[in-house]
XYZ file of C-alpha atoms in Angstrom:
406
model
C -21.044 85.452 89.579
C -18.927 86.263 86.427
C -17.515 89.571 88.181
C -16.191 87.667 91.242
C -14.902 84.915 89.173
C -12.809 87.234 86.878
C -11.539 89.176 89.966
C -10.394 85.875 91.745
C -8.609 84.828 88.481
C -6.931 88.089 87.799
C -6.143 89.348 91.399
C -6.644 86.353 93.734
C -3.054 85.179 94.113
C -1.671 88.939 94.410
C -4.130 89.706 97.290
C -2.884 86.481 99.036
C 0.650 87.337 98.555
C -0.048 90.830 100.028
C -1.846 89.473 102.911
C 0.940 87.030 103.639
C 3.635 89.662 103.478
C 1.468 91.826 105.792
C 0.444 89.333 108.490
C 3.339 86.919 108.363
C 1.163 83.986 108.344
C 0.287 81.802 105.401
C -2.916 80.229 106.826
C -4.355 83.448 107.765
C -3.842 84.859 104.250
C -5.496 82.057 102.540
C -8.429 81.720 105.017
C -9.091 85.457 105.106
C -9.146 85.717 101.442
C -11.552 82.608 101.114
C -13.697 84.264 103.637
C -13.729 87.508 101.548
C -14.702 85.795 98.520
C -17.724 84.034 100.307
C -18.862 87.353 101.552
C -18.439 88.914 98.184
C -20.686 86.180 96.684
C -23.362 87.287 99.309
C -23.249 91.123 98.731
C -22.057 91.918 95.351
C -25.171 91.033 93.411
C -27.033 93.631 95.232
C -24.225 96.206 95.721
C -21.431 95.711 93.084
C -18.006 97.484 94.255
C -16.399 100.154 92.061
C -13.029 98.383 92.592
C -13.583 94.728 93.087
C -10.035 93.964 93.812
C -9.631 96.618 96.507
C -12.968 95.501 97.990
C -11.655 91.848 98.282
C -8.437 93.068 99.758
C -9.985 95.457 102.354
C -12.525 92.580 103.382
C -9.773 90.015 103.630
C -7.664 92.309 105.799
C -10.364 92.968 108.243
C -11.150 89.359 108.392
C -7.521 88.283 108.997
C -7.415 91.082 111.982
C -10.492 89.419 113.356
C -8.777 86.083 113.044
C -5.733 87.360 114.842
C -7.906 88.722 117.521
C -9.728 85.494 118.040
C -6.431 83.628 118.377
C -5.315 86.263 121.033
C -1.934 86.491 119.210
C -2.403 89.816 117.670
C 0.566 91.416 119.296
C 2.922 88.993 117.912
C 1.451 88.919 114.323
C 0.399 92.397 113.983
C 1.202 93.895 110.592
C 3.304 96.935 110.350
C 1.507 100.215 110.632
C 0.223 101.227 107.075
C 1.404 104.351 105.498
C -1.095 107.083 105.703
C -1.250 107.767 102.038
C -1.593 106.152 99.645
C -3.785 103.430 101.064
C -2.931 99.696 100.561
C -6.158 99.423 98.596
C -4.996 102.176 96.228
C -1.579 100.521 95.817
C -3.329 97.237 95.038
C -5.339 98.823 92.333
C -2.897 101.085 90.669
C 0.638 100.406 91.569
C 2.116 97.846 89.028
C 5.379 97.441 90.907
C 3.546 96.209 94.127
C 2.447 92.983 92.441
C 5.578 91.466 91.069
C 7.478 92.603 94.250
C 4.912 91.144 96.816
C 4.856 87.885 94.666
C 8.631 87.670 94.566
C 8.769 88.004 98.181
C 6.485 85.306 98.923
C 8.172 82.892 96.434
C 11.407 83.359 98.208
C 9.543 82.652 101.496
C 8.020 79.457 100.190
C 11.483 78.360 98.854
C 12.992 78.751 102.175
C 15.568 75.860 102.909
C 13.548 74.881 106.092
C 10.715 73.746 103.592
C 11.099 70.311 102.129
C 12.573 70.452 98.728
C 9.619 68.640 97.219
C 7.257 71.054 98.792
C 8.670 74.404 97.890
C 7.449 74.563 94.419
C 4.101 73.063 95.438
C 3.644 75.651 98.242
C 4.334 78.536 95.830
C 2.115 77.278 93.112
C -0.832 77.220 95.655
C -0.217 80.629 97.514
C 1.359 82.649 94.710
C -0.072 81.349 91.655
C -3.432 80.355 92.785
C -3.401 76.670 91.541
C -5.763 74.212 93.123
C -4.477 71.375 95.086
C -5.768 69.023 92.218
C -3.820 71.128 89.576
C -0.583 71.010 91.477
C -0.886 67.189 92.217
C -1.359 66.644 88.335
C 1.714 68.772 87.684
C 3.933 66.648 90.125
C 2.168 63.417 89.071
C 1.095 62.569 92.660
C -2.369 61.978 94.239
C -4.212 64.923 95.635
C -4.224 63.667 99.403
C -0.398 63.347 99.053
C -0.019 66.843 97.667
C -2.371 68.295 100.506
C -0.147 66.871 103.149
C 2.778 68.375 101.648
C 1.272 71.732 101.438
C 0.025 71.485 105.036
C 3.547 70.212 106.385
C 5.258 73.056 104.457
C 3.014 75.896 105.872
C 3.622 74.486 109.505
C 7.394 74.344 108.850
C 7.431 78.130 107.928
C 5.475 78.918 111.014
C 7.632 76.856 113.327
C 10.906 77.974 111.886
C 10.007 81.654 112.245
C 10.781 82.332 108.624
C 11.236 86.129 107.951
C 8.709 87.387 105.464
C 11.186 89.419 103.591
C 13.200 88.872 100.420
C 16.607 87.617 101.682
C 19.797 89.303 101.132
C 21.896 88.330 98.028
C 24.000 85.909 100.153
C 20.919 83.776 100.573
C 19.834 83.623 97.008
C 22.088 80.831 95.783
C 20.493 78.240 98.196
C 17.048 79.219 97.028
C 17.330 80.298 93.274
C 16.966 76.847 91.971
C 13.721 76.272 93.802
C 12.475 79.673 92.679
C 13.035 79.044 89.069
C 11.593 75.601 89.164
C 8.443 77.030 90.791
C 8.202 79.555 88.112
C 8.835 77.341 85.440
C 6.062 74.910 86.469
C 3.625 77.829 86.931
C 4.292 79.360 83.472
C 4.069 75.868 81.836
C 0.521 75.455 83.452
C -0.448 79.024 82.043
C 1.190 78.480 78.732
C -0.860 75.285 78.342
C -4.064 77.510 77.714
C -3.320 78.525 74.223
C -6.245 81.182 73.908
C -5.413 82.829 77.215
C -8.822 82.650 78.673
C -8.508 80.200 81.429
C -8.184 80.616 85.068
C -4.467 81.234 85.002
C -4.267 83.333 81.952
C -3.405 86.524 83.826
C -0.383 84.802 85.457
C 1.089 84.180 81.949
C 1.074 87.954 81.321
C 2.257 88.970 84.606
C 5.264 86.493 84.244
C 6.673 88.998 81.864
C 6.943 91.562 84.700
C 8.003 88.960 87.387
C 10.917 87.613 85.349
C 12.102 91.125 84.574
C 12.309 91.865 88.379
C 14.266 88.634 88.851
C 16.537 89.252 86.070
C 17.440 92.729 87.612
C 17.793 91.058 90.907
C 20.077 88.415 89.332
C 21.948 89.856 86.359
C 24.729 87.477 86.665
C 22.620 84.257 87.055
C 22.323 82.685 83.640
C 19.405 80.419 84.383
C 17.324 83.239 85.608
C 18.165 85.315 82.407
C 17.300 82.212 80.332
C 14.029 81.853 81.930
C 13.038 85.338 81.418
C 14.105 84.811 77.834
C 11.867 81.743 77.580
C 8.897 83.607 78.776
C 9.365 86.325 76.357
C 9.988 83.965 73.391
C 6.902 81.875 74.252
C 4.614 84.768 74.982
C 5.673 86.327 71.596
C 3.645 83.387 69.632
C 0.509 83.888 71.728
C -1.291 86.081 68.838
C -0.793 83.122 66.491
C -1.804 80.289 68.844
C -5.591 80.323 68.027
C -7.323 80.657 64.834
C -10.471 82.702 63.934
C -12.757 79.875 65.322
C -10.976 79.719 68.774
C -9.264 76.672 67.759
C -5.614 75.879 68.822
C -3.031 76.211 66.092
C -0.091 73.730 66.505
C 3.267 75.467 66.727
C 4.526 74.248 63.231
C 1.246 75.632 61.680
C 1.299 79.182 63.323
C 2.055 81.958 61.068
C 5.355 83.679 62.078
C 4.249 87.007 60.724
C 1.842 87.061 63.641
C 4.371 86.750 66.159
C 5.454 89.671 68.412
C 8.968 90.695 66.992
C 9.740 92.955 70.049
C 9.349 90.182 72.493
C 11.325 87.945 70.264
C 14.208 90.419 70.220
C 13.956 90.857 73.950
C 14.149 87.073 74.553
C 17.009 86.633 72.116
C 18.970 89.555 73.843
C 18.449 87.911 77.377
C 19.478 84.527 76.001
C 22.816 85.956 74.536
C 23.278 87.737 77.996
C 23.009 84.354 79.550
C 25.301 82.545 77.127
C 27.963 85.110 77.751
C 28.161 84.019 81.416
C 29.550 80.753 80.001
C 27.611 78.618 82.622
C 25.236 76.424 80.427
C 22.153 74.974 82.096
C 18.743 73.379 81.235
C 16.739 76.558 81.137
C 19.134 77.968 78.450
C 18.490 74.812 76.349
C 14.700 75.292 76.954
C 14.808 78.911 75.910
C 16.983 77.990 72.832
C 14.044 75.743 71.678
C 11.917 78.644 71.570
C 14.456 80.701 70.018
C 14.829 78.085 67.169
C 11.118 78.577 66.460
C 11.506 82.272 66.786
C 13.792 82.548 63.903
C 11.321 81.231 61.457
C 10.060 84.011 59.340
C 7.097 82.559 57.269
C 5.109 79.369 56.824
C 7.062 78.904 53.675
C 10.258 78.155 55.627
C 10.503 74.377 56.824
C 10.043 73.930 60.588
C 13.244 73.575 62.411
C 12.548 69.939 63.366
C 16.274 68.837 63.088
C 17.511 71.684 65.618
C 14.627 71.030 67.914
C 15.355 67.280 68.029
C 19.023 67.965 68.822
C 18.183 70.425 71.622
C 15.856 67.903 73.166
C 18.728 65.284 72.994
C 20.963 67.784 74.882
C 18.294 68.625 77.474
C 17.924 64.827 78.152
C 21.683 64.879 78.981
C 20.918 67.198 81.970
C 17.803 65.426 83.340
C 15.989 62.332 82.508
C 12.324 63.895 82.257
C 9.165 62.221 80.793
C 7.888 65.709 79.811
C 10.972 66.332 77.693
C 10.837 62.716 76.170
C 7.168 63.429 75.327
C 7.994 66.676 73.582
C 11.016 65.036 71.853
C 8.705 62.436 70.516
C 6.865 65.044 68.713
C 9.964 66.274 66.903
C 11.131 62.671 66.263
C 7.853 61.841 64.387
C 8.813 64.511 61.881
C 12.494 63.233 61.513
C 12.147 59.576 61.808
C 8.427 58.893 61.325
C 5.399 58.203 63.713
C 6.354 54.632 64.328
C 9.667 55.713 65.890
C 7.999 58.489 67.951
C 5.228 56.178 69.121
C 7.702 53.568 70.430
C 9.495 56.479 72.398
C 6.005 57.455 73.888
C 5.076 53.957 74.613
C 8.219 53.409 76.808
C 7.224 56.097 79.122
C 5.670 55.307 82.401
C 1.984 55.334 81.273
C 0.511 54.808 84.820
C 2.516 57.966 85.920
C 1.217 59.843 83.135
C -2.340 58.545 83.241
C -3.780 61.849 84.106
C -1.406 63.975 81.854
C -3.545 65.354 79.047
C -0.701 65.916 76.518
C 0.686 62.504 76.756
C -2.852 61.223 75.500
C -2.978 63.712 72.994
C 0.433 63.166 71.438
C -0.187 59.345 71.510
C -3.533 59.883 69.802
C -1.870 61.722 66.814
C 0.759 59.327 66.472
C -1.750 56.306 66.512
C -3.833 58.245 63.918
C -1.055 58.925 61.582
C -0.197 55.019 61.778
C -3.727 54.110 60.745
C -4.547 52.657 64.199
C -7.964 54.288 64.300
C -9.617 52.703 67.169
C -6.779 53.079 69.399
C -6.482 56.623 68.404
C -10.157 57.428 69.151
C -9.799 55.936 72.518
C -6.623 58.087 73.242
C -8.570 61.337 72.031
C -11.364 60.402 74.432
C -9.041 60.082 77.246
C -7.228 63.457 76.423
C -10.810 65.219 76.168
C -11.906 63.544 79.505
C -9.030 65.263 81.395
C -10.560 68.766 80.669
C -8.113 70.661 78.475
C -8.454 74.306 77.871
C -11.184 75.323 75.384
C -9.006 75.959 72.426
C -7.185 72.718 73.051
C -10.363 71.044 73.397
C -11.755 72.190 70.001
C -8.425 71.153 68.354
C -8.641 67.572 69.710
C -12.422 67.440 68.709
C -11.333 68.485 65.339
C -8.763 65.863 64.999
C -10.951 63.257 66.444
C -13.675 63.989 63.910
C -10.901 63.647 61.006
C -10.484 59.996 61.876
C -14.091 59.006 62.553
C -15.614 56.364 60.225
């Protein structure tokens, strides 16, 4: 069902967040929403709702109440009495502020110190961002069963610890902010991978603009929060130029800067300057600076800022040894030192760990092709395509593969 799929993609994680905040139980929120979706698949073909999101929320809420009754613990977990007007359903459909606030609340809950550090971001990605267990496992380069166990343990820990389902006071933010920002960073990276903005998580990329604005308001003196808000704006500013008329991804150095959103670039630059004035450098400020370096390009006639990009990646590695940073650095290195030097960098990475990481194979394929190692390049392109990239990326990989076919 196209309508259910669209509603699930656009509002699913918001509904789960609202349910979790109302019922103080993560399992009930997930299970009730899943049951509501199953019910929608049965009844919507014959009687499509006027407001699909409100229908799903109402159905999930009724299912959650039923689950609480069956568990005989309704008194302990009953949600607060709803306001008579407007209804929760009306809020869900029309109040833009409800969405980022509810999500932010759930993010802070998932990042509670009681939850193991390696599970905080994963739990948020599952509940708040709607990523599948398989997607999260790939993001953390672990097996799906391992990630499932982490998520299960994390939810149990929250229940056992009696974690409050409220945004904590400012005094508790320092111990959670790193986990919150790391989670949002991973989630946005996943959404940003979809150049065309048509995949399952495209809506989250757009909503991240609102969510980071709320976070920047809450933490005006936290430079890394300001920097991440800047990064999102600078990256989203390029979205109009990321796909060509045929739906094919356009690499960053070939995008027409005239198509970029100048207002978003200005907002991002302003946030990054605010972060710099706090005189507390950090890795997210460097990541935002990478995007800002591209944002200063005015036309395709200007050379790409590869030297600045390479220098920033070198600085970023001084903060943290990261295979993802090294892979992106290799792209810049190829333009400065040539594809052979870049391939040596890529080949030095932990290939088994990156076996299911599509960008690794795509970058490697491009470098092999530029070095004339056609058969190896074709195999690398095939591996990248087998990992199911988004449609625009798939079209680009197919085009590149065809360029080197005999």
